Amino acid sequence: MSKVLISLSILLVAPATAAISSGLISRSGIRALVNRLKLKGSICLSVLARLANGVKSKDLVGQLRQAGSFGDFTSRILRDAKPDPGQNLYAPLDMSILNCRVRIIELNDGNAVIDAFAVEICGTIRAPEDMRNATLRISILDITDGSAEAKAVRARNPQGAPSGKSNGSEFCYVAELGRLPRQTTTLDDWTCVARLHSDGQEFCRRGKRTLRFDTSILSADGGLEFAHAWCTFVYDNPMPGYVDLQENDERTKVLTVALAFAVSAADGKLYDCEVELIQNWARDNVLESRAQTSDQARGKLEKALSTTVAFFSKGNKLDTCRLCEEVVEIAPVGHRYEILDLCLRVAQANGSVAAEEMAILKDLASWLEIDREKFRTMVEKILPLDMHEVMNINDLLGITSDMSKEKTRKHLNKEYSKWNSRVTSANPEIQTQADQMLKIIAEARGQYVSAGR
């Protein structure tokens, strides 16, 4: 296994600010809830279920790794929470206090069926006097790794944000309850007060997560808390969480640097202009903001880049195919095009493209699952014909071995039309490239069409 001698430090902070999501229970439903409030009670204790999910980022390749820290988020509501995980889940309810529980239900949303968290409450609510207007508030924390390591559950669709996007705000559901009929009132039966679509939240990680749901009944005019209850619920999150995505982004950037150096070293040489281009990209992207990055982090990056240059200068090679496979697993296609763009510009930096560089670029495009025609377009734009030390007609024209004679003819006609329209371009460089390509197309016609394949 090849080694990558790169070590990067990235300091990250996860912002957490409050966001209010619109209610999912109708006003008539809330009124029905209030009307069911009665004076009664029995005993209940909620259970705190802790699941340890020690997810760690494995090394990228060999010694390739990122050292980062995510800003810990600990909510004020966990200050006095010291539940016993061994409590009996089926203990009787204490109806003298407010109780809550969560169930997963299925909701029809047009032609789709989606999961939702059904939040239910029962028990007693105490207000200062009769007929006080009340508000329901529900917040969620991820306490999979314990209360001290609690992470915010973010709102995926906060007000004013594009659908399906998160702006980093903490999820908070708020709905008006209307007037509480009595100063001390009790909800005798479990009653659903909110149905929260599971795709409305963004969790910190994929997989089984222990979630803490906090339900509060507040004064509508001043925010005075009448009652509060919390419970835990284990949810199997099928989507990557925001911590997963952040780590994937960090790893992708590190892998980008490694692949760019692999292209630079493909012809057995590391030109200063190529090295400088890669280093500047790393400083601008890996560190995100130079102004907000510590001297220690910058120093670690510079040391890592120097070590990488030394590694490739000694003729060492990477398993670039495996690196690309990892990129495909963790990076969206847009990021993969950015990687290929950087690699093409590395090959462009010294003014000529060696055959070895073109070969690895072609492999990278394939391994990164880049569209073949889009790759050719990128090559035509960044690496014009006169930069190639060795011209491969098939690669330049997009001819593949599985093309029949008729398919090759049609393809060459299409290429001819494209380049013939550029002969009259106002840009002299494009004119020159068009003239060269038309000559190559004429040669290919004689080789593949007239003579047959």
Coordinates of C-alpha atoms in Angstrom, one line a residue:
M1 CA 0.0 0.0 0.0
S2 CA 1.3 3.4 -1.0
K3 CA 1.8 6.0 1.7
V4 CA 0.6 9.6 1.6
L5 CA 2.7 11.7 3.9
I6 CA 0.2 14.5 4.4
S7 CA -1.1 15.7 7.7
L8 CA -3.6 18.6 7.9
S9 CA -5.1 20.5 10.8
I10 CA -8.4 22.1 10.3
L11 CA -10.1 24.1 13.1
L12 CA -13.9 24.1 12.7
V13 CA -16.7 25.6 14.7
A14 CA -20.3 24.5 14.3
P15 CA -22.6 27.5 14.7
A16 CA -25.7 26.9 16.7
T17 CA -28.4 29.6 16.8
A18 CA -32.1 29.3 17.5
A19 CA -34.6 28.8 14.6
I20 CA -38.4 28.6 14.8
S21 CA -40.2 26.1 12.5
S22 CA -43.8 26.5 11.6
G23 CA -46.4 24.3 13.4
L24 CA -47.7 21.0 12.1
I25 CA -50.8 20.7 14.3
S26 CA -53.9 22.7 13.2
R27 CA -55.5 25.3 15.5
S28 CA -58.6 23.2 15.9
G29 CA -56.4 20.3 16.9
I30 CA -54.7 22.4 19.6
R31 CA -58.1 23.5 20.9
A32 CA -59.2 19.9 21.1
L33 CA -56.1 19.2 23.1
V34 CA -56.9 22.0 25.6
N35 CA -60.5 20.8 26.0
R36 CA -59.2 17.4 27.1
L37 CA -57.3 18.7 30.0
K38 CA -58.6 17.2 33.3
L39 CA -57.6 16.9 37.0
K40 CA -56.2 13.3 37.6
G41 CA -52.9 11.5 38.0
S42 CA -50.7 8.4 38.4
I43 CA -46.7 8.1 38.4
C44 CA -44.1 8.1 35.6
L45 CA -40.4 8.4 35.1
S46 CA -38.7 8.8 31.7
V47 CA -35.7 6.7 30.7
L48 CA -32.4 8.1 29.4
A49 CA -31.1 5.6 26.9
R50 CA -27.5 6.2 26.1
L51 CA -25.9 4.7 23.1
A52 CA -22.2 4.9 22.5
N53 CA -21.4 5.2 18.9
G54 CA -17.7 5.6 18.6
V55 CA -17.5 6.8 15.0
K56 CA -14.0 7.9 14.1
S57 CA -12.6 9.0 10.8
K58 CA -10.2 6.4 9.5
D59 CA -6.9 7.5 8.0
L60 CA -7.4 8.6 4.4
V61 CA -4.4 6.5 3.1
G62 CA -1.6 5.4 5.3
Q63 CA -0.6 8.5 7.1
L64 CA -3.1 10.8 5.4
R65 CA -5.4 12.2 8.1
Q66 CA -6.9 15.4 9.2
A67 CA -6.8 16.8 12.7
G68 CA -9.8 18.9 13.5
S69 CA -12.1 19.9 16.2
F70 CA -15.8 20.6 16.1
G71 CA -17.3 23.2 18.4
D72 CA -19.1 21.3 21.2
F73 CA -22.7 22.3 21.7
T74 CA -24.1 21.8 25.2
S75 CA -27.6 23.0 25.9
R76 CA -28.7 24.7 29.1
I77 CA -31.5 22.2 29.5
L78 CA -29.0 19.5 30.3
R79 CA -27.6 21.2 33.4
D80 CA -29.6 19.3 35.9
A81 CA -30.4 16.2 33.9
K82 CA -29.0 13.1 35.6
P83 CA -31.4 10.3 34.7
D84 CA -30.7 6.7 35.6
P85 CA -30.4 4.5 32.4
G86 CA -31.5 1.6 34.5
Q87 CA -34.9 3.0 35.3
N88 CA -38.0 0.8 34.4
L89 CA -39.4 2.0 31.1
Y90 CA -42.8 0.8 32.1
A91 CA -43.0 2.6 35.5
P92 CA -46.4 4.2 36.2
L93 CA -46.9 7.7 35.1
D94 CA -46.8 10.6 37.5
M95 CA -49.7 12.6 36.4
S96 CA -48.8 15.5 38.8
I97 CA -46.2 16.5 36.3
L98 CA -46.0 16.9 32.6
N99 CA -44.8 13.7 30.7
C100 CA -43.8 13.3 27.1
R101 CA -43.0 10.4 24.7
V102 CA -42.1 10.1 21.0
R103 CA -43.1 7.5 18.4
I104 CA -42.3 7.1 14.7
I105 CA -45.3 7.3 12.5
E106 CA -45.8 7.3 8.7
L107 CA -47.5 10.3 7.0
N108 CA -48.7 10.6 3.4
D109 CA -47.2 13.5 1.7
G110 CA -48.6 13.5 -1.8
N111 CA -47.5 10.4 -3.5
A112 CA -44.8 9.7 -0.9
V113 CA -44.9 8.2 2.6
I114 CA -42.5 9.8 5.0
D115 CA -41.5 9.1 8.6
A116 CA -42.4 11.6 11.3
F117 CA -41.8 12.0 15.0
A118 CA -45.1 12.0 16.8
V119 CA -44.6 13.9 20.1
E120 CA -47.2 13.1 22.7
I121 CA -47.8 14.5 26.2
C122 CA -49.9 13.8 29.2
G123 CA -50.0 15.0 32.9
T124 CA -50.4 18.3 34.6
I125 CA -49.7 21.8 33.6
R126 CA -49.7 24.6 36.2
A127 CA -50.3 28.2 35.2
P128 CA -50.4 31.3 37.5
E129 CA -54.1 31.6 36.9
D130 CA -57.0 30.4 34.8
M131 CA -57.4 31.1 31.1
R132 CA -53.7 31.9 30.4
N133 CA -52.6 31.8 26.8
A134 CA -49.9 29.1 26.3
T135 CA -47.3 28.1 23.7
L136 CA -45.8 24.7 22.9
R137 CA -42.1 24.5 22.3
I138 CA -40.1 21.3 21.3
S139 CA -36.4 21.1 20.9
I140 CA -34.1 18.2 20.1
L141 CA -30.6 17.3 21.1
D142 CA -28.4 14.4 20.0
I143 CA -27.0 12.8 23.2
T144 CA -25.6 9.6 21.7
D145 CA -22.2 10.3 23.1
G146 CA -23.5 11.5 26.5
S147 CA -24.9 14.8 27.8
A148 CA -21.4 16.4 27.9
E149 CA -20.9 15.8 24.2
A150 CA -24.5 16.8 23.2
K151 CA -24.8 18.0 19.6
A152 CA -27.6 20.2 18.2
V153 CA -30.2 18.8 15.9
R154 CA -30.4 21.4 13.2
A155 CA -33.4 22.7 11.3
R156 CA -33.2 21.6 7.7
N157 CA -35.9 23.9 6.5
P158 CA -35.7 27.0 8.7
Q159 CA -37.8 30.0 7.8
G160 CA -36.2 31.8 4.8
A161 CA -33.9 28.9 3.9
P162 CA -34.1 27.0 0.6
S163 CA -36.0 23.7 0.8
G164 CA -33.8 20.8 2.0
K165 CA -31.1 23.1 3.2
S166 CA -29.8 23.8 6.7
N167 CA -28.4 27.1 7.8
G168 CA -26.8 25.7 11.0
S169 CA -29.6 26.8 13.3
E170 CA -30.9 24.6 16.1
F171 CA -34.2 23.0 15.5
C172 CA -37.0 24.4 17.5
Y173 CA -40.7 23.7 16.9
V174 CA -43.2 26.4 18.3
A175 CA -47.0 26.3 18.1
E176 CA -49.7 28.3 19.9
L177 CA -51.9 26.2 22.3
G178 CA -54.5 28.8 23.0
R179 CA -56.0 29.3 26.5
L180 CA -55.5 26.8 29.3
P181 CA -58.9 26.4 30.9
R182 CA -57.7 26.2 34.5
Q183 CA -54.8 27.2 36.7
T184 CA -54.0 23.5 37.3
T185 CA -55.1 21.2 34.6
T186 CA -54.2 17.7 33.6
L187 CA -54.3 15.9 30.3
D188 CA -55.5 12.4 31.2
D189 CA -54.5 10.5 28.1
W190 CA -51.5 10.5 25.8
T191 CA -52.2 13.2 23.1
C192 CA -50.2 14.0 20.0
V193 CA -49.2 17.7 20.0
A194 CA -46.7 17.7 17.0
R195 CA -45.9 15.6 14.0
L196 CA -42.3 16.5 13.0
H197 CA -41.2 15.3 9.6
S198 CA -38.0 13.4 10.0
D199 CA -36.6 15.2 6.9
G200 CA -37.1 18.5 8.6
Q201 CA -34.1 17.9 10.9
E202 CA -30.4 17.6 10.2
F203 CA -28.6 15.2 12.6
C204 CA -24.9 15.3 13.4
R205 CA -24.2 11.8 12.1
R206 CA -25.6 8.9 10.2
G207 CA -26.9 5.8 11.9
K208 CA -28.5 5.1 15.3
R209 CA -28.8 8.3 17.3
T210 CA -30.1 8.8 20.8
L211 CA -32.2 11.9 20.7
R212 CA -33.5 14.0 23.6
F213 CA -36.8 15.7 23.0
D214 CA -37.6 18.6 25.4
T215 CA -41.2 19.7 25.5
S216 CA -42.2 22.9 27.3
I217 CA -45.5 24.7 27.8
L218 CA -44.8 28.4 28.1
S219 CA -46.7 31.6 28.6
A220 CA -47.6 33.1 25.2
D221 CA -47.0 36.6 26.4
G222 CA -43.7 36.4 28.4
G223 CA -42.2 33.0 27.9
L224 CA -42.8 31.9 31.5
E225 CA -42.5 28.1 31.7
F226 CA -45.6 26.4 33.0
A227 CA -44.4 22.8 32.6
H228 CA -41.5 20.9 31.1
A229 CA -40.9 17.3 30.2
W230 CA -38.2 15.4 28.3
C231 CA -37.7 11.9 26.9
T232 CA -35.2 10.0 24.8
F233 CA -35.8 8.2 21.5
V234 CA -33.4 6.1 19.4
Y235 CA -33.6 7.0 15.7
D236 CA -31.8 5.3 12.8
N237 CA -30.8 8.3 10.7
P238 CA -30.3 7.1 7.0
M239 CA -28.6 10.3 5.8
P240 CA -25.1 11.7 6.4
G241 CA -25.1 14.2 9.3
Y242 CA -23.6 17.6 9.3
V243 CA -20.5 16.4 11.2
D244 CA -20.1 13.6 8.6
L245 CA -20.4 16.1 5.8
Q246 CA -17.9 18.4 7.4
E247 CA -15.4 15.6 7.8
N248 CA -16.0 14.4 4.2
D249 CA -15.3 17.9 3.0
E250 CA -12.1 18.1 4.9
R251 CA -11.0 14.7 3.6
T252 CA -11.9 15.5 0.1
K253 CA -9.7 18.6 0.2
V254 CA -6.8 16.6 1.5
L255 CA -7.3 14.0 -1.2
T256 CA -7.5 16.8 -3.8
V257 CA -4.0 17.9 -2.8
A258 CA -2.7 14.4 -3.0
L259 CA -4.1 13.8 -6.5
A260 CA -2.9 17.2 -7.8
F261 CA 0.7 16.3 -6.7
A262 CA 0.3 12.9 -8.4
V263 CA -0.5 14.6 -11.7
S264 CA 2.5 17.0 -11.2
A265 CA 4.8 14.0 -10.6
A266 CA 3.4 11.8 -13.4
D267 CA 6.3 12.8 -15.8
G268 CA 8.9 12.2 -13.1
K269 CA 9.4 15.9 -12.5
L270 CA 8.0 18.5 -10.0
Y271 CA 8.1 21.9 -11.6
D272 CA 8.2 24.8 -9.2
C273 CA 5.2 26.5 -10.9
E274 CA 3.1 23.3 -10.4
V275 CA 4.1 23.0 -6.8
E276 CA 3.3 26.6 -6.1
L277 CA -0.1 26.3 -7.7
I278 CA -1.0 23.3 -5.5
Q279 CA 0.3 24.9 -2.4
N280 CA -1.6 28.1 -3.0
W281 CA -4.8 26.1 -3.6
A282 CA -4.2 24.2 -0.3
R283 CA -3.7 27.5 1.6
D284 CA -6.8 29.0 0.2
N285 CA -9.1 25.9 0.6
V286 CA -7.8 23.6 3.3
L287 CA -7.4 26.5 5.8
E288 CA -10.6 28.2 4.6
S289 CA -9.8 31.6 5.9
R290 CA -6.2 32.7 6.4
A291 CA -7.3 35.6 8.6
Q292 CA -9.2 33.3 11.0
T293 CA -6.6 30.5 11.1
S294 CA -4.1 30.1 13.9
D295 CA -0.3 30.3 13.3
Q296 CA -0.1 26.7 14.5
A297 CA -2.6 25.4 11.9
R298 CA -0.8 27.3 9.1
G299 CA 2.5 25.9 10.4
K300 CA 1.2 22.4 10.3
L301 CA -0.1 22.8 6.7
E302 CA 3.2 24.2 5.5
K303 CA 5.1 21.3 7.1
A304 CA 2.7 18.9 5.5
L305 CA 3.1 20.4 2.1
S306 CA 6.9 20.3 2.4
T307 CA 6.7 16.7 3.4
T308 CA 4.5 15.9 0.4
V309 CA 6.9 17.6 -2.0
A310 CA 9.8 15.6 -0.6
F311 CA 7.7 12.4 -0.9
F312 CA 7.0 12.8 -4.6
S313 CA 10.5 14.2 -5.3
K314 CA 11.9 10.8 -4.3
G315 CA 9.9 9.1 -7.0
N316 CA 7.2 7.7 -4.7
K317 CA 3.8 6.9 -6.2
L318 CA 0.2 6.9 -4.9
D319 CA -2.5 4.4 -5.5
T320 CA -4.5 7.1 -7.3
C321 CA -7.3 4.7 -8.2
R322 CA -8.0 3.9 -4.6
L323 CA -7.9 7.6 -3.7
C324 CA -10.5 8.3 -6.4
E325 CA -12.7 5.5 -5.2
E326 CA -12.7 7.2 -1.8
V327 CA -13.5 10.6 -3.3
V328 CA -16.5 9.1 -5.1
E329 CA -17.8 7.7 -1.9
I330 CA -17.7 10.9 0.1
A331 CA -17.8 13.8 -2.4
P332 CA -20.7 15.1 -4.6
V333 CA -20.1 15.2 -8.3
G334 CA -19.6 19.0 -8.3
H335 CA -16.6 18.6 -6.0
R336 CA -15.1 15.9 -8.3
Y337 CA -15.2 18.3 -11.2
E338 CA -13.3 20.9 -9.1
I339 CA -10.7 18.2 -8.3
L340 CA -10.2 17.5 -12.0
D341 CA -10.1 21.2 -12.9
L342 CA -7.3 21.7 -10.4
C343 CA -5.4 18.7 -11.8
L344 CA -5.8 20.0 -15.4
R345 CA -4.4 23.4 -14.3
V346 CA -1.5 21.7 -12.7
A347 CA -0.7 20.0 -16.0
Q348 CA -1.1 23.4 -17.7
A349 CA 1.2 25.3 -15.4
N350 CA 4.6 24.7 -17.1
G351 CA 3.2 25.3 -20.6
S352 CA 3.3 21.8 -22.0
V353 CA 1.5 18.5 -21.2
A354 CA 3.5 15.3 -21.2
A355 CA 2.0 12.0 -22.4
E356 CA 2.2 10.7 -18.8
E357 CA 0.2 13.6 -17.5
M358 CA -2.5 13.1 -20.1
A359 CA -2.6 9.4 -19.2
I360 CA -3.2 10.0 -15.5
L361 CA -5.7 12.8 -16.2
K362 CA -7.7 10.4 -18.4
D363 CA -7.6 7.8 -15.6
L364 CA -8.6 10.3 -13.0
A365 CA -11.6 11.4 -15.0
S366 CA -12.7 7.7 -15.4
W367 CA -12.1 6.8 -11.7
L368 CA -13.9 10.0 -10.5
E369 CA -16.8 9.0 -12.7
I370 CA -16.7 12.2 -14.8
D371 CA -18.7 12.4 -17.9
R372 CA -16.4 11.6 -20.9
E373 CA -17.6 14.5 -23.1
K374 CA -17.4 17.0 -20.3
F375 CA -13.9 15.9 -19.6
R376 CA -13.0 16.4 -23.3
T377 CA -14.5 19.9 -23.1
M378 CA -12.4 20.7 -20.0
V379 CA -9.3 19.5 -21.8
E380 CA -10.0 21.5 -24.9
K381 CA -10.4 24.6 -22.8
I382 CA -7.5 24.2 -20.4
L383 CA -5.0 22.2 -22.4
P384 CA -5.2 23.5 -26.0
L385 CA -3.7 21.4 -28.8
D386 CA -0.4 23.2 -29.0
M387 CA 0.4 22.3 -25.4
H388 CA 0.4 18.5 -26.0
E389 CA 3.9 17.0 -26.4
V390 CA 2.3 13.9 -27.9
M391 CA -1.1 14.0 -29.6
N392 CA -3.4 11.0 -29.3
I393 CA -6.0 11.4 -32.1
N394 CA -8.5 9.1 -30.4
D395 CA -8.4 11.0 -27.1
L396 CA -8.5 14.4 -28.8
L397 CA -11.6 13.4 -30.9
G398 CA -13.3 11.2 -28.4
I399 CA -13.1 8.1 -30.6
T400 CA -13.4 4.8 -28.7
S401 CA -12.6 1.2 -29.7
D402 CA -16.2 0.1 -29.5
M403 CA -17.4 2.6 -32.2
S404 CA -18.5 1.1 -35.5
K405 CA -17.5 2.7 -38.8
E406 CA -20.8 4.4 -39.1
K407 CA -20.8 5.7 -35.6
T408 CA -17.3 6.9 -36.0
R409 CA -18.3 8.7 -39.2
K410 CA -21.2 10.5 -37.5
H411 CA -19.0 11.4 -34.5
L412 CA -16.4 12.9 -36.8
N413 CA -19.0 14.9 -38.7
K414 CA -20.2 16.3 -35.4
E415 CA -16.7 17.2 -34.4
Y416 CA -16.1 18.8 -37.8
S417 CA -19.2 21.0 -37.3
K418 CA -18.1 22.1 -33.9
W419 CA -14.6 23.1 -34.9
N420 CA -15.6 24.5 -38.2
S421 CA -17.9 27.0 -36.4
R422 CA -14.9 28.2 -34.4
V423 CA -12.6 29.0 -37.4
T424 CA -14.2 32.5 -37.6
S425 CA -13.8 33.2 -33.8
A426 CA -12.5 36.6 -32.8
N427 CA -10.1 34.9 -30.5
P428 CA -6.9 34.1 -32.6
E429 CA -6.0 31.2 -30.2
I430 CA -9.4 29.6 -30.8
Q431 CA -8.9 30.1 -34.5
T432 CA -5.6 28.4 -34.5
Q433 CA -6.9 25.5 -32.4
A434 CA -9.9 25.1 -34.7
D435 CA -7.6 24.9 -37.8
Q436 CA -5.5 22.3 -36.1
M437 CA -8.5 20.2 -35.1
L438 CA -10.0 20.3 -38.6
K439 CA -6.7 18.9 -40.0
I440 CA -6.8 16.1 -37.3
I441 CA -10.4 15.4 -38.2
A442 CA -9.5 15.1 -41.9
E443 CA -6.7 12.7 -41.0
A444 CA -9.0 10.6 -38.8
R445 CA -11.6 10.4 -41.6
G446 CA -9.0 8.9 -43.9
Q447 CA -7.8 6.5 -41.2
Y448 CA -11.1 5.3 -39.7
V449 CA -13.8 6.0 -42.3
S450 CA -12.3 5.7 -45.8
A451 CA -10.1 2.8 -44.9
G452 CA -12.6 1.2 -42.6
R453 CA -12.0 0.0 -39.0

